[in-house]
Amino acid sequence: MRLSQAALLTIVLALPVSVEVPNSDSTRGGGETRVSVTGSVGSYALIDRGCEGQVLRSHPHDYGEGGLEAVHTMGNGMSVGVRAGVHREKLTERERRTDYSTYPYRDTVIVHESDWHNSYVNPALAYEGTSGGFGMGVIVARRPFVTPSGSDQWILPSFHARVGRLDGRYLRAAYMESVPLYSGGGYLELGLGAHVTRQWDMYAGLSGGPFDGPGLALRTEYRAFPHLAITARTRLGRSGGENQSGVALGLSYVSRPPVAPRYPVGSSGKYRSLMWKPEADTLRK
C-alpha cells in the first residue's frame, strides 16, 4: 500500500472514533471535532550562495500540494489528530552554454525540468487548555523532505506550543504542523492569532523552510455556516531574486458552533466578548 493511500485510510478510520457530541460546558469550551481539506500552489527556490552571501545559482521549484487534517479535542483539553499531505514539485534549471566554434560566439540556454513527488502522514497528541497548549507528533514520509540548504533530510518530529486563548489572542510556535505544509506556513512558524469576531479568525507570523529566507505567513478563517469554515492561507516572501510565495484555500467541518471572542478587561482577570453589551451579558472569569 502506498503512503498516500495509507494516509487517507488513517484519516477515514480515525473519524468514527473521534466524533462525539460536544460538551455543553461553554466555560471549558466543550469538545470539538474538526476535519479540514486544503489545496495550494506556489513556488520557491533553493539558493546557492558564496562566502559573502552573494547568489551564485538558484534552483526554482513550482509546487502544488494538498492537505487533510482530522483533529478531535475533548472537553478536558486532550486532543488527538492526524495530518496528511501530498506534494508535487517541478524543478526548473537553466544552463547557459557558449559555442566558441563560431564568431561572434553564440550562447544557448538549455532548460532542464524534473518532477518530484512526496507524501506523508503525521499522527499527533496535544493538550489544548484554556490559556495555553502544546502537542507533539511523528512524521512518516515516502521520501525525505527538501531543506533550505538544498540537502534531502528526514524530518520526523512535529510540535507546537501556544500561550493565550484560542477564543481571544494567542502566541503560537509550530514545527512541521502547517496544513498544507508549504503555503500553510512552512516548516517552522511563529506568529500571533486572534479570534476577532464570532465568524472571523486572523493570524500573522514569520515562516521558514523550505523557502530560502524568512517570509510572512497570513491566515484567515470565516465561519460561513455554523459548522462550515472557509480558510485562506498564504506565505509571502522573496529571496535571491526568486519568488518564495504560495497561496492555499480550504474548507473545514467544525462540530462546535462559533463562539464569541473573549478578551481580558483591566486587571480584574475577567473576560468579555468584543460584542459585549451590559444588558445582554455578564462578565465571566
PDB file of C-alpha atoms in Angstrom:
ATOM      1  CA  MET A   1       0.000   0.000   0.000  1.00  0.00           C
ATOM      2  CA  ARG A   2       1.365   3.446  -0.923  1.00  0.00           C
ATOM      3  CA  LEU A   3       1.873   6.045   1.783  1.00  0.00           C
ATOM      4  CA  SER A   4      -0.680   8.428   0.273  1.00  0.00           C
ATOM      5  CA  GLN A   5      -3.293   5.654   0.393  1.00  0.00           C
ATOM      6  CA  ALA A   6      -2.294   4.775   3.957  1.00  0.00           C
ATOM      7  CA  ALA A   7      -2.642   8.431   4.995  1.00  0.00           C
ATOM      8  CA  LEU A   8      -6.155   8.655   3.593  1.00  0.00           C
ATOM      9  CA  LEU A   9      -7.121   5.345   5.213  1.00  0.00           C
ATOM     10  CA  THR A  10      -5.780   6.555   8.577  1.00  0.00           C
ATOM     11  CA  ILE A  11      -7.981   9.644   8.482  1.00  0.00           C
ATOM     12  CA  VAL A  12     -11.072   7.709   7.396  1.00  0.00           C
ATOM     13  CA  LEU A  13     -10.595   5.190  10.225  1.00  0.00           C
ATOM     14  CA  ALA A  14      -9.942   7.955  12.764  1.00  0.00           C
ATOM     15  CA  LEU A  15     -13.169   9.842  12.076  1.00  0.00           C
ATOM     16  CA  PRO A  16     -15.704   7.388  13.550  1.00  0.00           C
ATOM     17  CA  VAL A  17     -13.861   7.162  16.867  1.00  0.00           C
ATOM     18  CA  SER A  18     -13.223  10.909  17.120  1.00  0.00           C
ATOM     19  CA  VAL A  19     -16.715  12.291  16.548  1.00  0.00           C
ATOM     20  CA  GLU A  20     -18.788  12.808  19.678  1.00  0.00           C
ATOM     21  CA  VAL A  21     -21.475  15.185  20.900  1.00  0.00           C
ATOM     22  CA  PRO A  22     -19.698  18.383  22.038  1.00  0.00           C
ATOM     23  CA  ASN A  23     -19.706  19.181  25.740  1.00  0.00           C
ATOM     24  CA  SER A  24     -22.176  21.947  26.562  1.00  0.00           C
ATOM     25  CA  ASP A  25     -19.883  23.488  29.184  1.00  0.00           C
ATOM     26  CA  SER A  26     -19.075  26.772  27.433  1.00  0.00           C
ATOM     27  CA  THR A  27     -16.645  27.866  30.137  1.00  0.00           C
ATOM     28  CA  ARG A  28     -14.343  24.961  29.226  1.00  0.00           C
ATOM     29  CA  GLY A  29     -15.110  25.157  25.537  1.00  0.00           C
ATOM     30  CA  GLY A  30     -16.522  21.626  25.319  1.00  0.00           C
ATOM     31  CA  GLY A  31     -15.407  19.019  22.829  1.00  0.00           C
ATOM     32  CA  GLU A  32     -14.730  19.797  19.205  1.00  0.00           C
ATOM     33  CA  THR A  33     -14.062  17.767  16.077  1.00  0.00           C
ATOM     34  CA  ARG A  34     -12.514  19.500  13.075  1.00  0.00           C
ATOM     35  CA  VAL A  35     -11.954  17.977   9.639  1.00  0.00           C
ATOM     36  CA  SER A  36     -10.193  20.089   7.010  1.00  0.00           C
ATOM     37  CA  VAL A  37      -9.139  19.734   3.382  1.00  0.00           C
ATOM     38  CA  THR A  38      -6.908  22.269   1.635  1.00  0.00           C
ATOM     39  CA  GLY A  39      -5.099  22.744  -1.647  1.00  0.00           C
ATOM     40  CA  SER A  40      -2.360  25.158  -2.645  1.00  0.00           C
ATOM     41  CA  VAL A  41       0.041  26.289  -5.339  1.00  0.00           C
ATOM     42  CA  GLY A  42       3.234  28.311  -5.125  1.00  0.00           C
ATOM     43  CA  SER A  43       6.923  28.486  -5.839  1.00  0.00           C
ATOM     44  CA  TYR A  44      10.216  28.658  -4.011  1.00  0.00           C
ATOM     45  CA  ALA A  45      13.886  28.437  -4.907  1.00  0.00           C
ATOM     46  CA  LEU A  46      16.918  26.874  -3.272  1.00  0.00           C
ATOM     47  CA  ILE A  47      19.775  29.372  -3.499  1.00  0.00           C
ATOM     48  CA  ASP A  48      23.491  28.592  -3.807  1.00  0.00           C
ATOM     49  CA  ARG A  49      25.441  31.411  -2.136  1.00  0.00           C
ATOM     50  CA  GLY A  50      29.082  32.381  -1.978  1.00  0.00           C
ATOM     51  CA  CYS A  51      31.203  33.073   1.082  1.00  0.00           C
ATOM     52  CA  GLU A  52      29.887  36.638   1.306  1.00  0.00           C
ATOM     53  CA  GLY A  53      26.258  35.698   0.762  1.00  0.00           C
ATOM     54  CA  GLN A  54      26.162  36.521  -2.928  1.00  0.00           C
ATOM     55  CA  VAL A  55      23.839  34.498  -5.136  1.00  0.00           C
ATOM     56  CA  LEU A  56      25.744  32.016  -7.275  1.00  0.00           C
ATOM     57  CA  ARG A  57      22.858  29.985  -8.643  1.00  0.00           C
ATOM     58  CA  SER A  58      19.172  29.441  -7.944  1.00  0.00           C
ATOM     59  CA  HIS A  59      17.047  26.317  -8.292  1.00  0.00           C
ATOM     60  CA  PRO A  60      13.379  27.355  -8.778  1.00  0.00           C
ATOM     61  CA  HIS A  61      10.590  24.951  -7.771  1.00  0.00           C
ATOM     62  CA  ASP A  62       6.919  25.238  -8.695  1.00  0.00           C
ATOM     63  CA  TYR A  63       4.696  23.170  -6.441  1.00  0.00           C
ATOM     64  CA  GLY A  64       1.149  22.010  -5.876  1.00  0.00           C
ATOM     65  CA  GLU A  65       0.051  20.341  -2.654  1.00  0.00           C
ATOM     66  CA  GLY A  66      -2.983  19.018  -0.866  1.00  0.00           C
ATOM     67  CA  GLY A  67      -3.542  18.550   2.849  1.00  0.00           C
ATOM     68  CA  LEU A  68      -6.009  16.690   5.057  1.00  0.00           C
ATOM     69  CA  GLU A  69      -6.429  17.146   8.814  1.00  0.00           C
ATOM     70  CA  ALA A  70      -8.737  15.496  11.358  1.00  0.00           C
ATOM     71  CA  VAL A  71      -8.461  16.643  14.991  1.00  0.00           C
ATOM     72  CA  HIS A  72     -10.679  15.939  17.985  1.00  0.00           C
ATOM     73  CA  THR A  73     -10.327  17.913  21.207  1.00  0.00           C
ATOM     74  CA  MET A  74     -12.144  16.578  24.257  1.00  0.00           C
ATOM     75  CA  GLY A  75     -13.766  18.679  26.956  1.00  0.00           C
ATOM     76  CA  ASN A  76     -10.770  18.200  29.254  1.00  0.00           C
ATOM     77  CA  GLY A  77      -8.371  19.658  26.650  1.00  0.00           C
ATOM     78  CA  MET A  78      -6.784  16.419  25.463  1.00  0.00           C
ATOM     79  CA  SER A  79      -6.525  16.306  21.688  1.00  0.00           C
ATOM     80  CA  VAL A  80      -5.784  13.572  19.148  1.00  0.00           C
ATOM     81  CA  GLY A  81      -5.388  14.102  15.439  1.00  0.00           C
ATOM     82  CA  VAL A  82      -3.767  13.149  12.188  1.00  0.00           C
ATOM     83  CA  ARG A  83      -2.463  15.259   9.313  1.00  0.00           C
ATOM     84  CA  ALA A  84      -1.544  14.055   5.846  1.00  0.00           C
ATOM     85  CA  GLY A  85      -0.321  15.688   2.688  1.00  0.00           C
ATOM     86  CA  VAL A  86       0.823  15.122  -0.876  1.00  0.00           C
ATOM     87  CA  HIS A  87       3.286  17.265  -2.838  1.00  0.00           C
ATOM     88  CA  ARG A  88       4.187  17.546  -6.468  1.00  0.00           C
ATOM     89  CA  GLU A  89       7.075  19.803  -7.418  1.00  0.00           C
ATOM     90  CA  LYS A  90       8.693  20.716 -10.713  1.00  0.00           C
ATOM     91  CA  LEU A  91      12.321  21.800 -10.638  1.00  0.00           C
ATOM     92  CA  THR A  92      13.378  24.072 -13.496  1.00  0.00           C
ATOM     93  CA  GLU A  93      17.052  24.778 -14.100  1.00  0.00           C
ATOM     94  CA  ARG A  94      18.637  26.733 -16.938  1.00  0.00           C
ATOM     95  CA  GLU A  95      22.119  26.042 -18.214  1.00  0.00           C
ATOM     96  CA  ARG A  96      23.924  28.508 -20.456  1.00  0.00           C
ATOM     97  CA  ARG A  97      26.354  27.076 -22.994  1.00  0.00           C
ATOM     98  CA  THR A  98      28.626  29.093 -25.258  1.00  0.00           C
ATOM     99  CA  ASP A  99      29.611  27.917 -28.706  1.00  0.00           C
ATOM    100  CA  TYR A 100      33.176  29.126 -29.340  1.00  0.00           C
ATOM    101  CA  SER A 101      33.418  27.474 -32.758  1.00  0.00           C
ATOM    102  CA  THR A 102      31.749  30.451 -34.422  1.00  0.00           C
ATOM    103  CA  TYR A 103      32.384  34.159 -34.378  1.00  0.00           C
ATOM    104  CA  PRO A 104      30.757  36.001 -32.817  1.00  0.00           C
ATOM    105  CA  TYR A 105      30.316  33.479 -30.028  1.00  0.00           C
ATOM    106  CA  ARG A 106      26.800  32.124 -29.666  1.00  0.00           C
ATOM    107  CA  ASP A 107      25.097  31.442 -26.326  1.00  0.00           C
ATOM    108  CA  THR A 108      22.461  28.741 -25.950  1.00  0.00           C
ATOM    109  CA  VAL A 109      20.198  28.309 -22.920  1.00  0.00           C
ATOM    110  CA  ILE A 110      19.216  24.714 -22.138  1.00  0.00           C
ATOM    111  CA  VAL A 111      16.250  24.171 -19.806  1.00  0.00           C
ATOM    112  CA  HIS A 112      16.180  21.077 -17.588  1.00  0.00           C
ATOM    113  CA  GLU A 113      12.901  20.086 -15.878  1.00  0.00           C
ATOM    114  CA  SER A 114      12.318  17.311 -13.370  1.00  0.00           C
ATOM    115  CA  ASP A 115       9.299  16.267 -11.265  1.00  0.00           C
ATOM    116  CA  TRP A 116       9.487  15.393  -7.584  1.00  0.00           C
ATOM    117  CA  HIS A 117       6.717  13.790  -5.513  1.00  0.00           C
ATOM    118  CA  ASN A 118       6.269  13.180  -1.813  1.00  0.00           C
ATOM    119  CA  SER A 119       3.516  12.200   0.631  1.00  0.00           C
ATOM    120  CA  TYR A 120       3.398  11.957   4.409  1.00  0.00           C
ATOM    121  CA  VAL A 121       1.204  11.207   7.407  1.00  0.00           C
ATOM    122  CA  ASN A 122       1.524  12.908  10.802  1.00  0.00           C
ATOM    123  CA  PRO A 123      -0.372  11.491  13.830  1.00  0.00           C
ATOM    124  CA  ALA A 124      -0.152  13.728  16.905  1.00  0.00           C
ATOM    125  CA  LEU A 125      -1.293  14.182  20.508  1.00  0.00           C
ATOM    126  CA  ALA A 126      -1.796  17.502  22.287  1.00  0.00           C
ATOM    127  CA  TYR A 127      -3.238  19.264  25.300  1.00  0.00           C
ATOM    128  CA  GLU A 128      -5.238  22.406  24.471  1.00  0.00           C
ATOM    129  CA  GLY A 129      -6.039  24.233  27.683  1.00  0.00           C
ATOM    130  CA  THR A 130      -7.957  27.468  28.041  1.00  0.00           C
ATOM    131  CA  SER A 131      -4.875  29.685  28.334  1.00  0.00           C
ATOM    132  CA  GLY A 132      -2.265  27.570  26.542  1.00  0.00           C
ATOM    133  CA  GLY A 133      -1.454  24.306  24.868  1.00  0.00           C
ATOM    134  CA  PHE A 134       1.263  22.104  23.450  1.00  0.00           C
ATOM    135  CA  GLY A 135       1.483  18.993  21.292  1.00  0.00           C
ATOM    136  CA  MET A 136       3.860  16.589  19.598  1.00  0.00           C
ATOM    137  CA  GLY A 137       3.706  14.099  16.759  1.00  0.00           C
ATOM    138  CA  VAL A 138       5.767  11.990  14.406  1.00  0.00           C
ATOM    139  CA  ILE A 139       6.009  12.280  10.617  1.00  0.00           C
ATOM    140  CA  VAL A 140       6.261   9.272   8.338  1.00  0.00           C
ATOM    141  CA  ALA A 141       7.054  10.283   4.746  1.00  0.00           C
ATOM    142  CA  ARG A 142       7.515   8.410   1.489  1.00  0.00           C
ATOM    143  CA  ARG A 143      10.843  10.168   0.966  1.00  0.00           C
ATOM    144  CA  PRO A 144      12.957  12.838   2.714  1.00  0.00           C
ATOM    145  CA  PHE A 145      11.808  16.459   2.792  1.00  0.00           C
ATOM    146  CA  VAL A 146      13.741  19.167   0.971  1.00  0.00           C
ATOM    147  CA  THR A 147      15.565  21.611   3.265  1.00  0.00           C
ATOM    148  CA  PRO A 148      16.595  25.220   2.519  1.00  0.00           C
ATOM    149  CA  SER A 149      20.245  24.148   2.466  1.00  0.00           C
ATOM    150  CA  GLY A 150      19.437  22.048  -0.586  1.00  0.00           C
ATOM    151  CA  SER A 151      20.077  18.660   1.028  1.00  0.00           C
ATOM    152  CA  ASP A 152      17.424  15.982   1.498  1.00  0.00           C
ATOM    153  CA  GLN A 153      16.933  15.058   5.142  1.00  0.00           C
ATOM    154  CA  TRP A 154      14.389  13.060   7.106  1.00  0.00           C
ATOM    155  CA  ILE A 155      12.400  15.422   9.333  1.00  0.00           C
ATOM    156  CA  LEU A 156      10.496  13.200  11.756  1.00  0.00           C
ATOM    157  CA  PRO A 157       9.178  15.198  14.749  1.00  0.00           C
ATOM    158  CA  SER A 158       6.380  17.762  14.791  1.00  0.00           C
ATOM    159  CA  PHE A 159       5.329  20.004  17.663  1.00  0.00           C
ATOM    160  CA  HIS A 160       3.604  23.229  18.652  1.00  0.00           C
ATOM    161  CA  ALA A 161       3.259  25.453  21.718  1.00  0.00           C
ATOM    162  CA  ARG A 162       0.638  28.126  22.394  1.00  0.00           C
ATOM    163  CA  VAL A 163       0.274  30.858  25.007  1.00  0.00           C
ATOM    164  CA  GLY A 164      -3.083  32.636  25.183  1.00  0.00           C
ATOM    165  CA  ARG A 165      -6.731  31.875  24.471  1.00  0.00           C
ATOM    166  CA  LEU A 166      -7.955  30.436  21.179  1.00  0.00           C
ATOM    167  CA  ASP A 167     -11.164  32.449  21.615  1.00  0.00           C
ATOM    168  CA  GLY A 168      -9.117  35.613  22.242  1.00  0.00           C
ATOM    169  CA  ARG A 169      -5.470  36.370  21.417  1.00  0.00           C
ATOM    170  CA  TYR A 170      -2.567  33.945  21.425  1.00  0.00           C
ATOM    171  CA  LEU A 171       1.096  33.431  20.519  1.00  0.00           C
ATOM    172  CA  ARG A 172       1.932  30.184  18.736  1.00  0.00           C
ATOM    173  CA  ALA A 173       5.132  28.461  17.590  1.00  0.00           C
ATOM    174  CA  ALA A 174       4.975  25.320  15.436  1.00  0.00           C
ATOM    175  CA  TYR A 175       7.291  22.968  13.568  1.00  0.00           C
ATOM    176  CA  MET A 176       6.092  20.770  10.676  1.00  0.00           C
ATOM    177  CA  GLU A 177       2.408  21.245  11.551  1.00  0.00           C
ATOM    178  CA  SER A 178       1.232  23.603   8.801  1.00  0.00           C
ATOM    179  CA  VAL A 179      -1.637  22.367   6.625  1.00  0.00           C
ATOM    180  CA  PRO A 180      -0.836  22.495   3.798  1.00  0.00           C
ATOM    181  CA  LEU A 181       2.818  22.199   4.701  1.00  0.00           C
ATOM    182  CA  TYR A 182       4.331  24.812   2.358  1.00  0.00           C
ATOM    183  CA  SER A 183       1.713  27.509   1.760  1.00  0.00           C
ATOM    184  CA  GLY A 184       0.135  27.000   5.177  1.00  0.00           C
ATOM    185  CA  GLY A 185       3.183  28.427   6.949  1.00  0.00           C
ATOM    186  CA  GLY A 186       6.222  26.351   6.022  1.00  0.00           C
ATOM    187  CA  TYR A 187       8.287  24.034   8.168  1.00  0.00           C
ATOM    188  CA  LEU A 188       8.760  26.496  11.048  1.00  0.00           C
ATOM    189  CA  GLU A 189       6.466  29.337  12.068  1.00  0.00           C
ATOM    190  CA  LEU A 190       5.988  31.825  14.893  1.00  0.00           C
ATOM    191  CA  GLY A 191       3.025  34.163  14.991  1.00  0.00           C
ATOM    192  CA  LEU A 192       0.096  35.881  16.672  1.00  0.00           C
ATOM    193  CA  GLY A 193      -3.534  34.890  16.251  1.00  0.00           C
ATOM    194  CA  ALA A 194      -6.852  36.441  17.248  1.00  0.00           C
ATOM    195  CA  HIS A 195     -10.488  35.387  17.313  1.00  0.00           C
ATOM    196  CA  VAL A 196     -11.702  38.755  16.037  1.00  0.00           C
ATOM    197  CA  THR A 197     -15.455  38.165  15.848  1.00  0.00           C
ATOM    198  CA  ARG A 198     -17.766  35.199  16.123  1.00  0.00           C
ATOM    199  CA  GLN A 199     -17.221  34.455  12.412  1.00  0.00           C
ATOM    200  CA  TRP A 200     -13.625  35.606  11.825  1.00  0.00           C
ATOM    201  CA  ASP A 201     -10.187  34.372  12.929  1.00  0.00           C
ATOM    202  CA  MET A 202      -6.906  36.022  11.896  1.00  0.00           C
ATOM    203  CA  TYR A 203      -3.247  35.007  12.124  1.00  0.00           C
ATOM    204  CA  ALA A 204       0.062  36.630  11.096  1.00  0.00           C
ATOM    205  CA  GLY A 205       3.596  35.409  11.691  1.00  0.00           C
ATOM    206  CA  LEU A 206       7.032  34.539  10.374  1.00  0.00           C
ATOM    207  CA  SER A 207       7.592  31.481   8.200  1.00  0.00           C
ATOM    208  CA  GLY A 208      10.691  29.467   7.279  1.00  0.00           C
ATOM    209  CA  GLY A 209      11.518  26.409   5.161  1.00  0.00           C
ATOM    210  CA  PRO A 210      11.609  25.002   2.582  1.00  0.00           C
ATOM    211  CA  PHE A 211      11.746  28.575   1.333  1.00  0.00           C
ATOM    212  CA  ASP A 212      15.040  30.446   1.294  1.00  0.00           C
ATOM    213  CA  GLY A 213      14.968  33.129   3.980  1.00  0.00           C
ATOM    214  CA  PRO A 214      12.101  34.177   6.282  1.00  0.00           C
ATOM    215  CA  GLY A 215       8.681  35.120   4.975  1.00  0.00           C
ATOM    216  CA  LEU A 216       5.274  36.343   6.114  1.00  0.00           C
ATOM    217  CA  ALA A 217       2.566  33.797   6.924  1.00  0.00           C
ATOM    218  CA  LEU A 218      -1.033  35.057   6.869  1.00  0.00           C
ATOM    219  CA  ARG A 219      -4.235  33.153   7.584  1.00  0.00           C
ATOM    220  CA  THR A 220      -7.900  33.955   7.857  1.00  0.00           C
ATOM    221  CA  GLU A 221     -10.901  31.770   8.585  1.00  0.00           C
ATOM    222  CA  TYR A 222     -14.513  32.686   8.020  1.00  0.00           C
ATOM    223  CA  ARG A 223     -17.317  30.645   9.550  1.00  0.00           C
ATOM    224  CA  ALA A 224     -19.744  30.779   6.645  1.00  0.00           C
ATOM    225  CA  PHE A 225     -22.196  28.416   8.377  1.00  0.00           C
ATOM    226  CA  PRO A 226     -22.378  27.159  11.981  1.00  0.00           C
ATOM    227  CA  HIS A 227     -20.389  24.030  11.104  1.00  0.00           C
ATOM    228  CA  LEU A 228     -18.569  25.073   7.897  1.00  0.00           C
ATOM    229  CA  ALA A 229     -15.498  27.315   7.746  1.00  0.00           C
ATOM    230  CA  ILE A 230     -13.678  28.719   4.708  1.00  0.00           C
ATOM    231  CA  THR A 231      -9.937  29.228   5.150  1.00  0.00           C
ATOM    232  CA  ALA A 232      -7.400  31.226   3.147  1.00  0.00           C
ATOM    233  CA  ARG A 233      -3.664  30.969   3.829  1.00  0.00           C
ATOM    234  CA  THR A 234      -0.620  32.447   2.180  1.00  0.00           C
ATOM    235  CA  ARG A 235       3.134  32.559   2.547  1.00  0.00           C
ATOM    236  CA  LEU A 236       4.760  35.690   1.122  1.00  0.00           C
ATOM    237  CA  GLY A 237       8.460  36.258   0.526  1.00  0.00           C
ATOM    238  CA  ARG A 238      11.245  36.855  -1.929  1.00  0.00           C
ATOM    239  CA  SER A 239      14.925  35.902  -1.714  1.00  0.00           C
ATOM    240  CA  GLY A 240      17.866  35.711  -4.089  1.00  0.00           C
ATOM    241  CA  GLY A 241      15.806  37.372  -6.804  1.00  0.00           C
ATOM    242  CA  GLU A 242      13.307  34.484  -6.731  1.00  0.00           C
ATOM    243  CA  ASN A 243       9.683  34.302  -5.632  1.00  0.00           C
ATOM    244  CA  GLN A 244       9.193  32.444  -2.338  1.00  0.00           C
ATOM    245  CA  SER A 245       5.407  32.513  -2.005  1.00  0.00           C
ATOM    246  CA  GLY A 246       2.308  30.327  -2.065  1.00  0.00           C
ATOM    247  CA  VAL A 247      -1.433  30.529  -1.515  1.00  0.00           C
ATOM    248  CA  ALA A 248      -3.908  27.958  -0.172  1.00  0.00           C
ATOM    249  CA  LEU A 249      -7.685  27.613   0.099  1.00  0.00           C
ATOM    250  CA  GLY A 250      -9.618  25.122   2.192  1.00  0.00           C
ATOM    251  CA  LEU A 251     -12.845  24.007   3.791  1.00  0.00           C
ATOM    252  CA  SER A 252     -13.337  22.784   7.350  1.00  0.00           C
ATOM    253  CA  TYR A 253     -16.158  20.979   9.121  1.00  0.00           C
ATOM    254  CA  VAL A 254     -16.302  22.032  12.791  1.00  0.00           C
ATOM    255  CA  SER A 255     -18.653  20.185  15.138  1.00  0.00           C
ATOM    256  CA  ARG A 256     -18.903  23.077  17.592  1.00  0.00           C
ATOM    257  CA  PRO A 257     -20.771  26.282  16.574  1.00  0.00           C
ATOM    258  CA  PRO A 258     -18.769  29.537  16.593  1.00  0.00           C
ATOM    259  CA  VAL A 259     -18.253  31.316  19.891  1.00  0.00           C
ATOM    260  CA  ALA A 260     -17.945  34.997  20.708  1.00  0.00           C
ATOM    261  CA  PRO A 261     -14.396  36.306  21.254  1.00  0.00           C
ATOM    262  CA  ARG A 262     -13.331  36.924  24.827  1.00  0.00           C
ATOM    263  CA  TYR A 263     -10.678  39.398  25.960  1.00  0.00           C
ATOM    264  CA  PRO A 264      -9.424  40.430  29.421  1.00  0.00           C
ATOM    265  CA  VAL A 265     -10.914  43.547  30.984  1.00  0.00           C
ATOM    266  CA  GLY A 266      -8.451  45.626  33.017  1.00  0.00           C
ATOM    267  CA  SER A 267      -6.556  43.893  35.818  1.00  0.00           C
ATOM    268  CA  SER A 268      -9.579  42.079  37.245  1.00  0.00           C
ATOM    269  CA  GLY A 269      -8.772  38.888  35.339  1.00  0.00           C
ATOM    270  CA  LYS A 270     -12.316  38.855  33.934  1.00  0.00           C
ATOM    271  CA  TYR A 271     -13.173  38.365  30.269  1.00  0.00           C
ATOM    272  CA  ARG A 272     -15.831  39.716  27.965  1.00  0.00           C
ATOM    273  CA  SER A 273     -16.831  39.496  24.326  1.00  0.00           C
ATOM    274  CA  LEU A 274     -15.929  42.267  21.879  1.00  0.00           C
ATOM    275  CA  MET A 275     -19.673  42.460  21.159  1.00  0.00           C
ATOM    276  CA  TRP A 276     -20.482  42.565  24.907  1.00  0.00           C
ATOM    277  CA  LYS A 277     -23.488  44.581  25.978  1.00  0.00           C
ATOM    278  CA  PRO A 278     -24.305  45.182  29.683  1.00  0.00           C
ATOM    279  CA  GLU A 279     -27.941  44.309  29.221  1.00  0.00           C
ATOM    280  CA  ALA A 280     -27.194  41.124  27.258  1.00  0.00           C
ATOM    281  CA  ASP A 281     -24.213  39.543  29.009  1.00  0.00           C
ATOM    282  CA  THR A 282     -22.258  39.476  32.244  1.00  0.00           C
ATOM    283  CA  LEU A 283     -18.538  39.324  32.914  1.00  0.00           C
ATOM    284  CA  ARG A 284     -17.072  35.843  33.311  1.00  0.00           C
ATOM    285  CA  LYS A 285     -13.896  34.766  34.971  1.00  0.00           C
TER     286      LYS A 285
END
